[in-house]
Coordinates of C-alpha atoms in Angstrom, one line a residue:
Chain A
M1 CA 19.0 -26.4 -8.9
T2 CA 21.8 -27.4 -11.4
F3 CA 23.5 -25.2 -13.7
T4 CA 26.0 -26.0 -16.4
I5 CA 29.4 -24.6 -17.2
P6 CA 30.8 -25.0 -20.7
I7 CA 34.4 -26.5 -20.4
E8 CA 36.5 -26.6 -23.5
N9 CA 38.7 -29.6 -23.7
G10 CA 40.0 -31.5 -26.7
N11 CA 36.7 -32.8 -27.8
G12 CA 34.9 -29.4 -27.9
V13 CA 32.9 -27.8 -25.5
K14 CA 31.2 -30.1 -22.9
N15 CA 29.1 -29.4 -20.2
A16 CA 30.8 -29.8 -16.7
E17 CA 28.3 -32.2 -14.8
A18 CA 27.8 -34.1 -18.3
D19 CA 31.2 -35.5 -17.7
S20 CA 30.7 -36.6 -14.2
Q21 CA 27.6 -38.7 -15.0
R22 CA 29.1 -40.9 -17.8
T23 CA 31.3 -43.6 -17.3
L24 CA 34.9 -42.8 -18.2
Y25 CA 36.9 -45.8 -16.7
P26 CA 36.2 -49.0 -15.2
Y27 CA 37.2 -49.3 -11.5
V28 CA 36.3 -52.8 -10.2
T29 CA 36.7 -55.3 -12.7
G30 CA 36.0 -59.2 -13.6
T31 CA 38.4 -60.8 -16.1
S32 CA 37.4 -63.6 -18.5
V33 CA 34.6 -65.7 -18.8
V34 CA 34.8 -68.7 -21.2
A35 CA 31.5 -70.6 -22.4
I36 CA 30.9 -73.6 -24.5
K37 CA 27.8 -75.4 -26.0
Y38 CA 27.8 -79.0 -25.1
K39 CA 25.4 -82.0 -25.5
D40 CA 22.8 -81.0 -23.0
G41 CA 23.1 -77.3 -23.0
I42 CA 25.7 -74.6 -22.0
L43 CA 28.8 -74.6 -19.7
M44 CA 30.2 -71.4 -18.7
A45 CA 33.5 -70.7 -16.4
S46 CA 34.8 -67.9 -14.6
D47 CA 36.6 -66.9 -11.9
M48 CA 35.7 -65.1 -8.7
G49 CA 38.1 -62.2 -8.8
G50 CA 37.4 -58.6 -8.7
S51 CA 40.3 -56.4 -9.4
Y52 CA 40.8 -52.9 -8.4
G53 CA 43.4 -51.7 -11.2
S54 CA 46.3 -54.3 -10.5
T55 CA 45.4 -55.0 -7.0
L56 CA 43.3 -58.3 -6.8
R57 CA 40.9 -56.9 -4.1
Y58 CA 37.8 -58.9 -4.2
K59 CA 38.2 -62.5 -4.2
N60 CA 34.4 -63.9 -3.6
I61 CA 32.4 -62.3 -6.5
E62 CA 30.1 -64.3 -8.5
R63 CA 30.3 -63.3 -11.9
M64 CA 27.8 -65.7 -13.2
K65 CA 24.1 -65.5 -12.6
A66 CA 20.9 -67.3 -13.7
I67 CA 18.5 -65.2 -15.5
G68 CA 14.7 -66.6 -15.4
K69 CA 14.1 -70.1 -16.1
H70 CA 16.1 -70.4 -19.4
S71 CA 19.2 -68.2 -19.5
L72 CA 22.6 -67.7 -17.7
L73 CA 24.5 -64.5 -17.7
G74 CA 28.2 -64.0 -17.3
A75 CA 30.1 -60.9 -17.1
S76 CA 33.5 -59.5 -17.4
G77 CA 34.4 -55.9 -16.9
E78 CA 33.2 -53.4 -14.3
I79 CA 31.3 -55.1 -11.5
S80 CA 28.9 -52.4 -10.5
D81 CA 27.7 -52.1 -14.2
F82 CA 27.0 -56.0 -13.8
Q83 CA 25.1 -55.3 -11.0
E84 CA 23.1 -52.6 -12.7
I85 CA 22.5 -54.9 -15.6
M86 CA 21.2 -57.7 -13.1
R87 CA 18.8 -55.1 -11.7
Y88 CA 17.5 -54.4 -15.3
L89 CA 17.1 -58.1 -15.9
D90 CA 15.3 -58.7 -12.6
E91 CA 12.7 -56.2 -13.7
L92 CA 12.6 -57.9 -17.1
I93 CA 11.7 -61.3 -15.9
L94 CA 9.6 -60.0 -13.1
N95 CA 7.3 -58.4 -15.7
D96 CA 7.5 -61.4 -17.8
N97 CA 6.3 -63.5 -15.3
M98 CA 3.7 -61.3 -14.3
W99 CA 2.0 -62.0 -17.6
D100 CA 1.4 -65.3 -16.1
D101 CA 0.4 -66.7 -19.5
G102 CA 2.8 -69.8 -20.1
N103 CA 5.1 -67.8 -22.4
S104 CA 8.7 -66.6 -21.0
L105 CA 11.6 -64.8 -22.2
G106 CA 14.2 -67.3 -23.6
P107 CA 17.9 -66.7 -23.9
K108 CA 17.5 -65.4 -27.4
E109 CA 15.1 -62.9 -26.3
V110 CA 17.3 -62.0 -23.3
H111 CA 20.4 -61.5 -25.6
N112 CA 18.6 -59.2 -27.9
Y113 CA 17.4 -57.0 -25.1
L114 CA 20.9 -56.6 -23.7
T115 CA 22.5 -55.9 -26.9
R116 CA 19.8 -53.1 -27.5
V117 CA 20.7 -51.7 -24.0
M118 CA 24.3 -51.9 -24.5
Y119 CA 24.3 -50.1 -27.9
N120 CA 21.8 -47.6 -26.7
R121 CA 24.0 -46.7 -23.7
R122 CA 27.2 -46.6 -26.2
N123 CA 25.3 -44.2 -28.6
K124 CA 24.9 -42.0 -25.5
F125 CA 28.6 -42.1 -24.7
N126 CA 27.6 -43.6 -21.3
P127 CA 28.5 -47.3 -21.7
L128 CA 27.9 -50.1 -19.3
W129 CA 31.7 -51.1 -19.2
N130 CA 31.0 -55.1 -19.6
T131 CA 31.5 -57.8 -22.0
L132 CA 28.5 -60.2 -21.6
V133 CA 27.9 -63.9 -22.1
L134 CA 24.4 -65.1 -22.4
G135 CA 23.6 -68.8 -22.6
G136 CA 20.8 -71.0 -22.2
V137 CA 18.4 -73.8 -23.6
K138 CA 14.9 -73.3 -24.5
N139 CA 12.6 -76.2 -26.0
G140 CA 15.7 -78.0 -26.9
H141 CA 17.4 -75.2 -28.6
K142 CA 21.0 -74.2 -27.1
Y143 CA 21.7 -70.6 -27.5
L144 CA 25.4 -69.0 -26.8
G145 CA 26.1 -65.5 -27.6
M146 CA 27.9 -62.5 -26.4
V147 CA 27.6 -58.5 -26.5
S148 CA 30.3 -56.2 -25.6
M149 CA 30.2 -52.7 -24.2
I150 CA 29.9 -51.1 -27.5
G151 CA 27.0 -53.2 -28.8
V152 CA 29.0 -55.8 -30.9
S153 CA 26.8 -58.9 -30.6
F154 CA 27.0 -62.3 -32.0
E155 CA 26.3 -66.0 -31.4
D156 CA 28.7 -69.0 -31.6
N157 CA 29.5 -72.4 -30.2
H158 CA 32.2 -71.0 -28.1
V159 CA 32.6 -67.5 -26.8
A160 CA 35.0 -66.1 -24.3
T161 CA 35.7 -62.2 -23.0
G162 CA 38.8 -60.4 -22.7
F163 CA 42.0 -62.4 -22.3
G164 CA 39.7 -65.4 -23.1
N165 CA 39.4 -64.4 -26.5
H166 CA 43.2 -64.7 -27.1
L167 CA 44.1 -67.5 -24.9
A168 CA 41.1 -69.8 -24.6
R169 CA 39.6 -69.7 -28.0
P170 CA 42.2 -71.0 -29.8
I171 CA 42.1 -74.0 -27.6
L172 CA 38.3 -74.1 -28.2
R173 CA 38.7 -73.9 -32.0
D174 CA 41.1 -76.8 -32.1
E175 CA 39.4 -79.0 -29.6
W176 CA 35.6 -78.0 -29.3
R177 CA 33.2 -80.4 -31.0
E178 CA 29.5 -80.8 -31.2
D179 CA 27.9 -83.2 -28.5
L180 CA 30.8 -83.1 -25.9
S181 CA 29.6 -84.9 -22.8
F182 CA 29.4 -82.8 -19.4
E183 CA 32.7 -84.4 -18.1
D184 CA 34.5 -83.6 -21.5
G185 CA 33.1 -79.9 -21.5
V186 CA 34.2 -79.4 -17.8
K187 CA 37.7 -80.7 -18.7
L188 CA 38.0 -78.6 -21.9
L189 CA 36.8 -75.4 -20.0
E190 CA 39.2 -76.2 -16.8
K191 CA 41.9 -76.5 -19.5
C192 CA 41.3 -73.1 -20.8
M193 CA 40.8 -71.5 -17.3
R194 CA 44.3 -73.2 -16.2
V195 CA 45.9 -71.2 -19.3
L196 CA 44.1 -68.1 -18.2
L197 CA 45.3 -68.6 -14.5
Y198 CA 48.8 -68.8 -15.5
R199 CA 49.0 -66.2 -18.0
D200 CA 46.4 -63.5 -17.0
R201 CA 47.6 -61.5 -14.1
S202 CA 43.9 -60.4 -13.0
A203 CA 42.9 -64.0 -13.0
I204 CA 42.7 -65.9 -9.4
N205 CA 42.9 -69.6 -8.6
K206 CA 39.1 -69.7 -7.6
L207 CA 36.7 -70.6 -10.1
Q208 CA 33.0 -71.5 -10.6
I209 CA 31.5 -73.6 -13.5
A210 CA 27.9 -73.0 -14.3
N211 CA 25.8 -75.4 -16.3
I212 CA 22.6 -74.8 -18.1
T213 CA 20.1 -77.6 -19.2
E214 CA 16.8 -77.7 -20.3
E215 CA 15.9 -78.8 -16.8
C216 CA 17.8 -76.6 -14.7
V217 CA 20.5 -74.0 -14.0
T218 CA 23.3 -74.7 -11.4
V219 CA 26.3 -72.6 -10.6
S220 CA 29.1 -74.8 -9.0
E221 CA 30.5 -74.3 -5.5
P222 CA 34.2 -72.4 -5.9
Y223 CA 37.0 -74.4 -6.3
S224 CA 40.7 -74.3 -7.4
L225 CA 42.8 -75.8 -10.3
K226 CA 45.8 -77.7 -9.8
T227 CA 48.9 -75.8 -10.9
F228 CA 52.3 -76.6 -11.2
W229 CA 55.3 -74.2 -10.5
G230 CA 58.1 -76.3 -9.9
F231 CA 59.8 -75.3 -13.1
S232 CA 63.8 -75.1 -12.7
A233 CA 63.6 -71.6 -13.9
F234 CA 61.5 -70.4 -10.6
T235 CA 63.5 -72.6 -8.3
N236 CA 66.8 -71.7 -9.6
P237 CA 66.5 -68.3 -11.4
S238 CA 69.7 -67.6 -12.8
Chain B
M1 CA -32.4 -51.3 -26.7
F2 CA -34.2 -47.9 -26.2
R3 CA -32.8 -44.5 -24.9
N4 CA -32.6 -43.9 -21.1
Q5 CA -31.7 -41.2 -18.8
Y6 CA -28.1 -43.3 -18.1
D7 CA -26.9 -43.6 -21.6
T8 CA -25.5 -40.1 -22.2
D9 CA -22.0 -40.6 -20.8
V10 CA -19.7 -43.5 -20.9
T11 CA -19.0 -42.8 -17.3
T12 CA -22.4 -43.1 -16.1
W13 CA -23.4 -46.4 -14.6
S14 CA -27.2 -47.5 -14.8
P15 CA -29.0 -48.4 -11.7
T16 CA -28.6 -52.1 -12.8
G17 CA -24.9 -52.0 -13.4
R18 CA -24.6 -51.3 -17.0
L19 CA -22.7 -49.0 -19.2
F20 CA -25.0 -48.2 -22.1
Q21 CA -22.5 -46.2 -24.2
V22 CA -20.4 -49.2 -24.0
E23 CA -23.0 -51.5 -25.0
Y24 CA -24.1 -49.1 -28.0
A25 CA -20.6 -49.6 -29.1
M26 CA -21.1 -53.2 -29.4
E27 CA -24.1 -52.6 -31.5
A28 CA -21.8 -50.9 -34.0
V29 CA -20.0 -53.9 -34.3
K30 CA -23.1 -55.8 -35.1
Q31 CA -23.9 -53.4 -38.1
G32 CA -20.6 -54.3 -39.9
S33 CA -20.5 -57.0 -42.6
A34 CA -19.4 -60.4 -41.3
A35 CA -16.1 -61.6 -40.3
I36 CA -15.3 -64.9 -39.3
G37 CA -12.2 -66.8 -37.8
L38 CA -11.4 -70.3 -37.0
R39 CA -8.3 -72.3 -35.7
S40 CA -7.0 -75.8 -35.7
R41 CA -3.8 -76.9 -33.9
S42 CA -1.5 -75.3 -36.1
H43 CA -3.4 -72.9 -38.4
V44 CA -5.8 -69.9 -38.0
V45 CA -8.0 -68.9 -40.8
L46 CA -9.8 -65.5 -41.0
A47 CA -12.4 -65.0 -43.6
C48 CA -14.6 -61.7 -44.3
V49 CA -17.3 -60.6 -46.6
N50 CA -16.5 -57.9 -49.2
K51 CA -19.1 -55.1 -48.6
A52 CA -18.8 -52.3 -51.1
Q53 CA -20.6 -48.8 -50.5
S54 CA -22.1 -48.9 -53.8
E55 CA -21.3 -50.7 -57.2
L56 CA -19.1 -47.8 -58.2
S57 CA -16.7 -48.0 -55.1
S58 CA -14.1 -50.8 -54.0
H59 CA -14.8 -52.9 -50.9
Q60 CA -13.5 -51.9 -47.6
R61 CA -10.3 -53.8 -46.5
K62 CA -11.4 -55.7 -43.3
I63 CA -8.5 -58.1 -42.9
F64 CA -4.9 -56.8 -41.8
K65 CA -1.7 -58.4 -41.3
V66 CA -0.2 -57.5 -38.1
D67 CA 3.1 -59.5 -38.3
D68 CA 4.0 -62.7 -40.1
H69 CA 2.5 -64.7 -37.3
I70 CA -0.6 -62.4 -36.7
G71 CA -3.6 -61.4 -38.7
V72 CA -6.9 -59.3 -37.4
A73 CA -10.2 -59.3 -39.0
I74 CA -12.4 -56.5 -38.0
A75 CA -16.2 -55.7 -38.0
G76 CA -17.7 -52.2 -37.2
L77 CA -16.1 -48.6 -37.7
T78 CA -13.3 -49.4 -40.0
A79 CA -11.7 -46.2 -39.1
D80 CA -11.2 -47.4 -35.2
G81 CA -10.3 -50.7 -36.8
R82 CA -7.5 -49.2 -38.9
V83 CA -6.3 -47.2 -36.1
L84 CA -6.3 -50.3 -33.6
S85 CA -4.5 -52.4 -36.3
R86 CA -1.6 -49.7 -36.7
Y87 CA -1.3 -49.8 -33.0
M88 CA -0.9 -53.7 -33.0
R89 CA 1.6 -53.7 -35.9
S90 CA 3.6 -51.1 -33.9
E91 CA 3.4 -53.2 -30.7
S92 CA 4.4 -56.1 -32.6
I93 CA 7.4 -54.8 -34.4
N94 CA 8.7 -53.0 -31.3
H95 CA 8.7 -56.4 -29.6
S96 CA 10.5 -57.9 -32.6
F97 CA 13.1 -55.2 -32.6
T98 CA 13.9 -55.5 -28.9
Y99 CA 13.5 -59.3 -28.3
E100 CA 14.1 -60.5 -32.2
S101 CA 11.2 -62.9 -31.3
P102 CA 7.8 -62.6 -32.4
L103 CA 5.2 -61.1 -30.1
P104 CA 3.0 -63.8 -28.2
V105 CA -0.6 -63.3 -29.4
G106 CA -2.1 -63.5 -25.9
R107 CA 0.1 -60.7 -24.7
L108 CA -1.1 -58.5 -27.8
V109 CA -4.5 -59.1 -26.9
V110 CA -4.2 -57.9 -23.7
R111 CA -2.8 -54.7 -24.5
L112 CA -5.4 -54.1 -27.1
A113 CA -8.0 -54.9 -24.3
D114 CA -6.3 -52.4 -21.8
K115 CA -6.6 -49.9 -24.6
A116 CA -10.1 -50.3 -25.0
Q117 CA -10.9 -50.2 -21.5
V118 CA -9.3 -47.2 -21.2
C119 CA -11.8 -45.3 -23.4
T120 CA -14.7 -46.7 -21.2
Q121 CA -13.4 -44.8 -18.1
R122 CA -12.8 -41.3 -19.3
S123 CA -15.4 -38.7 -19.7
W124 CA -13.9 -37.2 -22.6
K125 CA -13.3 -40.4 -24.9
R126 CA -15.6 -42.9 -26.6
P127 CA -15.4 -46.7 -26.8
Y128 CA -13.8 -48.2 -29.9
G129 CA -16.7 -48.8 -32.3
V130 CA -15.0 -52.2 -33.8
G131 CA -14.7 -55.7 -32.7
L132 CA -11.5 -57.4 -33.6
L133 CA -10.7 -61.2 -34.5
V134 CA -7.3 -61.6 -33.8
G135 CA -5.5 -64.8 -35.0
G136 CA -2.2 -65.8 -34.3
L137 CA 0.6 -68.4 -33.7
D138 CA 3.0 -68.6 -30.9
E139 CA 4.9 -71.0 -29.1
S140 CA 1.9 -72.4 -27.2
G141 CA 0.0 -73.0 -30.6
A142 CA -2.4 -71.2 -32.7
H143 CA -4.9 -68.8 -31.1
L144 CA -8.0 -67.0 -32.0
Y145 CA -9.2 -64.2 -29.8
Y146 CA -12.2 -62.0 -30.0
N147 CA -11.5 -58.3 -28.6
C148 CA -14.8 -56.3 -28.3
P149 CA -15.4 -52.5 -27.5
S150 CA -15.9 -53.0 -23.7
G151 CA -12.2 -54.1 -23.4
S152 CA -13.0 -57.6 -22.8
Y153 CA -11.5 -60.4 -24.6
F154 CA -12.1 -64.1 -25.2
E155 CA -10.4 -67.1 -26.8
Y156 CA -12.2 -69.2 -29.2
Q157 CA -12.0 -72.0 -31.5
A158 CA -14.1 -70.5 -33.9
F159 CA -16.1 -67.3 -33.7
A160 CA -18.2 -65.1 -36.1
I161 CA -18.9 -61.0 -35.7
G162 CA -20.8 -58.7 -37.7
S163 CA -24.2 -58.7 -39.3
R164 CA -25.9 -61.9 -40.0
S165 CA -22.8 -63.4 -38.2
Q166 CA -25.5 -65.8 -36.1
A167 CA -25.9 -68.0 -39.1
A168 CA -22.2 -68.7 -39.5
K169 CA -22.0 -69.2 -35.5
T170 CA -24.8 -71.8 -36.0
Y171 CA -22.8 -73.5 -38.7
L172 CA -19.6 -73.3 -36.7
E173 CA -21.4 -74.6 -33.6
R174 CA -21.9 -77.9 -35.2
R175 CA -18.4 -78.3 -36.9
F176 CA -16.2 -76.6 -34.1
E177 CA -15.3 -79.9 -32.2
S178 CA -13.3 -81.3 -35.3
F179 CA -11.4 -78.1 -36.0
K180 CA -8.7 -78.8 -33.6
E181 CA -7.3 -81.7 -35.8
S182 CA -8.6 -80.3 -39.2
S183 CA -6.0 -80.1 -41.8
R184 CA -5.4 -76.7 -43.5
E185 CA -7.6 -77.2 -46.4
E186 CA -10.4 -78.5 -44.4
L187 CA -10.1 -75.3 -42.1
I188 CA -10.1 -72.9 -45.4
N189 CA -13.2 -75.1 -46.5
D190 CA -15.3 -74.8 -43.4
A191 CA -14.3 -70.9 -43.4
I192 CA -15.7 -70.4 -46.7
L193 CA -18.6 -72.6 -46.1
A194 CA -19.3 -70.4 -42.8
I195 CA -19.2 -67.2 -44.9
R196 CA -21.5 -68.7 -47.2
E197 CA -24.1 -69.1 -44.4
T198 CA -23.9 -65.3 -43.7
L199 CA -24.9 -64.4 -47.4
Q200 CA -28.4 -66.2 -46.8
G201 CA -29.0 -67.0 -50.5
E202 CA -26.8 -65.0 -52.4
T203 CA -24.4 -67.2 -54.7
L204 CA -21.2 -67.3 -53.1
K205 CA -18.5 -66.1 -55.5
S206 CA -14.6 -65.4 -54.7
S207 CA -15.3 -61.7 -55.3
L208 CA -17.5 -61.7 -52.4
C209 CA -15.2 -62.8 -49.8
T210 CA -11.9 -62.6 -48.4
V211 CA -9.8 -65.3 -46.7
S212 CA -6.5 -65.3 -45.0
V213 CA -4.5 -68.0 -43.5
L214 CA -1.7 -68.4 -41.3
G215 CA 0.2 -71.3 -39.8
V216 CA 3.2 -73.2 -38.6
D217 CA 5.8 -72.5 -41.4
E218 CA 3.3 -70.2 -43.3
P219 CA 3.4 -66.8 -42.6
F220 CA 0.1 -64.5 -42.6
H221 CA -1.1 -63.9 -46.2
F222 CA -4.2 -63.6 -48.3
L223 CA -5.4 -66.3 -50.6
D224 CA -5.8 -65.1 -54.2
Q225 CA -9.1 -65.1 -56.2
E226 CA -8.5 -68.3 -58.1
S227 CA -7.8 -70.5 -54.9
I228 CA -10.9 -69.4 -53.3
Q229 CA -13.0 -69.9 -56.3
K230 CA -11.3 -73.6 -56.6
V231 CA -12.6 -74.4 -53.0
I232 CA -16.0 -72.9 -53.8
D233 CA -16.4 -75.0 -56.8
T234 CA -15.7 -78.2 -55.0
F235 CA -18.8 -77.8 -53.0
E236 CA -21.0 -75.3 -54.6
V237 CA -22.7 -77.8 -56.8
V238 CA -23.6 -81.1 -54.8
P239 CA -23.6 -80.3 -50.9
E240 CA -26.1 -77.5 -51.7
E241 CA -29.0 -79.8 -51.5
E242 CA -28.1 -81.2 -48.0
E243 CA -27.1 -77.8 -46.7
D244 CA -30.4 -76.5 -48.1
A245 CA -31.9 -78.7 -45.5
G246 CA -29.9 -77.5 -42.7
E247 CA -30.1 -74.0 -44.1
A248 CA -33.7 -74.3 -43.9
D249 CA -33.6 -75.5 -40.1
A250 CA -31.2 -72.8 -39.4
A251 CA -32.7 -69.8 -41.1
A252 CA -36.2 -70.8 -39.6
A253 CA -34.5 -70.6 -36.1
D254 CA -32.9 -67.4 -36.4
G255 CA -34.7 -66.1 -39.1
A256 CA -37.4 -64.9 -36.9
A257 CA -35.0 -63.4 -34.4
A258 CA -32.4 -62.0 -37.1
A259 CA -34.5 -61.3 -40.1
A260 CA -36.5 -58.5 -38.7
P261 CA -33.6 -56.3 -36.9
A262 CA -31.3 -57.5 -39.6
E263 CA -33.4 -55.7 -42.4
Q264 CA -33.8 -52.6 -40.3
G265 CA -30.2 -52.6 -39.8
D266 CA -29.3 -52.7 -42.7
Q267 CA -31.3 -49.7 -44.0
D268 CA -29.9 -47.6 -41.0
V269 CA -26.5 -48.6 -41.6
A270 CA -24.1 -45.5 -41.5
P271 CA -21.8 -45.1 -44.5
M272 CA -18.8 -45.2 -42.2
E273 CA -19.5 -48.7 -40.9
M274 CA -18.7 -51.7 -42.9

């Protein structure tokens, strides 16, 4: 049987066991996710790193997953919370499929469901420590949105999380256009990811690009970007 | 239907595999005044006869808006109908809030049917005494469902429930094949004509009926008296002659069957049923 001991801290009296049951800090985190709308659907890119504080501990974490037939979810932040969200969504999609009635949850519905979940957790002071990117295509409509750990949610033509907001979005604001082809979209994302690789210390050079169109969802095999370090400042630091 | 020793509890089966209490609940639906529904590929029309307790009172509301894309017409115990409409509105709005997307009609109908089924399997409950014509629009098109007290539901191109609904059904049976491709105006026309069938002789006036429409780019709403009267005016004069001949056949056919019990039923109609 559990009992509670009132503990006084700066925020007033709190229960001892309540504190240990809510997320206070993230431990294993993923860095940026960048996504854009293009002619046929959505392109999303993220690297495969999981940092344990300042250590790049895990190098094979898939941070983008397909949700049902119409959506793609990318997550940055606490990896275990992302896995928890995947469990919620698996159950959601399962129940949706069990209706077996020709209706299916599209990206807009999944995005709103996630917004509700994130916001409600935030209100209980027990957030899921993630920033999520949700993209998809249904009945010809392309959808791309984002939800943060405090429940802030919006849609846009291009989104990014974490450092991506500061490094990638300015590039996208200049260079994104409606009706990008697949190749141009990939090039644009790689440009963003390269900048992130150079400047974000939690980024690793092993990334995946996911593509979702009306027909199918594909997450590419991991690959790395070409980088150039041969600057004289590095070879002859003095 | 006569009394027998297996009809006291809803949880008692008869030897022939029937649940009499559930069947009696379906009788209550037949006592209510008529409600009809029809659908095309893009629109659904629900219409009903306005029946008032007495000349002094106003008529009972039988058609409810559940959401912009779903409406329901009821026949039977209006109190039960009101409660179920509230449930439907609640389900619809909860879905909209979580998913920001309209609830697919088929899913609402299944939840409604499951709710009705519970009442057929608890000894301390009674079945809902109301039949619901649920009309709605979703991704897969326009739909019309009928939910009955037994907990079953069916999808229809057109249907009528309540007293003297057989006359309307006969009319609809003659015309339903064309409904799929009907325009919105044709559908409304057919709905009002079907209502006229249930009145059997009484002159059709816009004050006697309520008509509602919903469709693609058209949220659920009621037609005002003027619009209904305009439609009535277009056919009340000429077609009445051809319709009379048709009506006579139809009346003769179901007159024998429907007239006698219908009259008795009308006299015995409980005040709570509309």
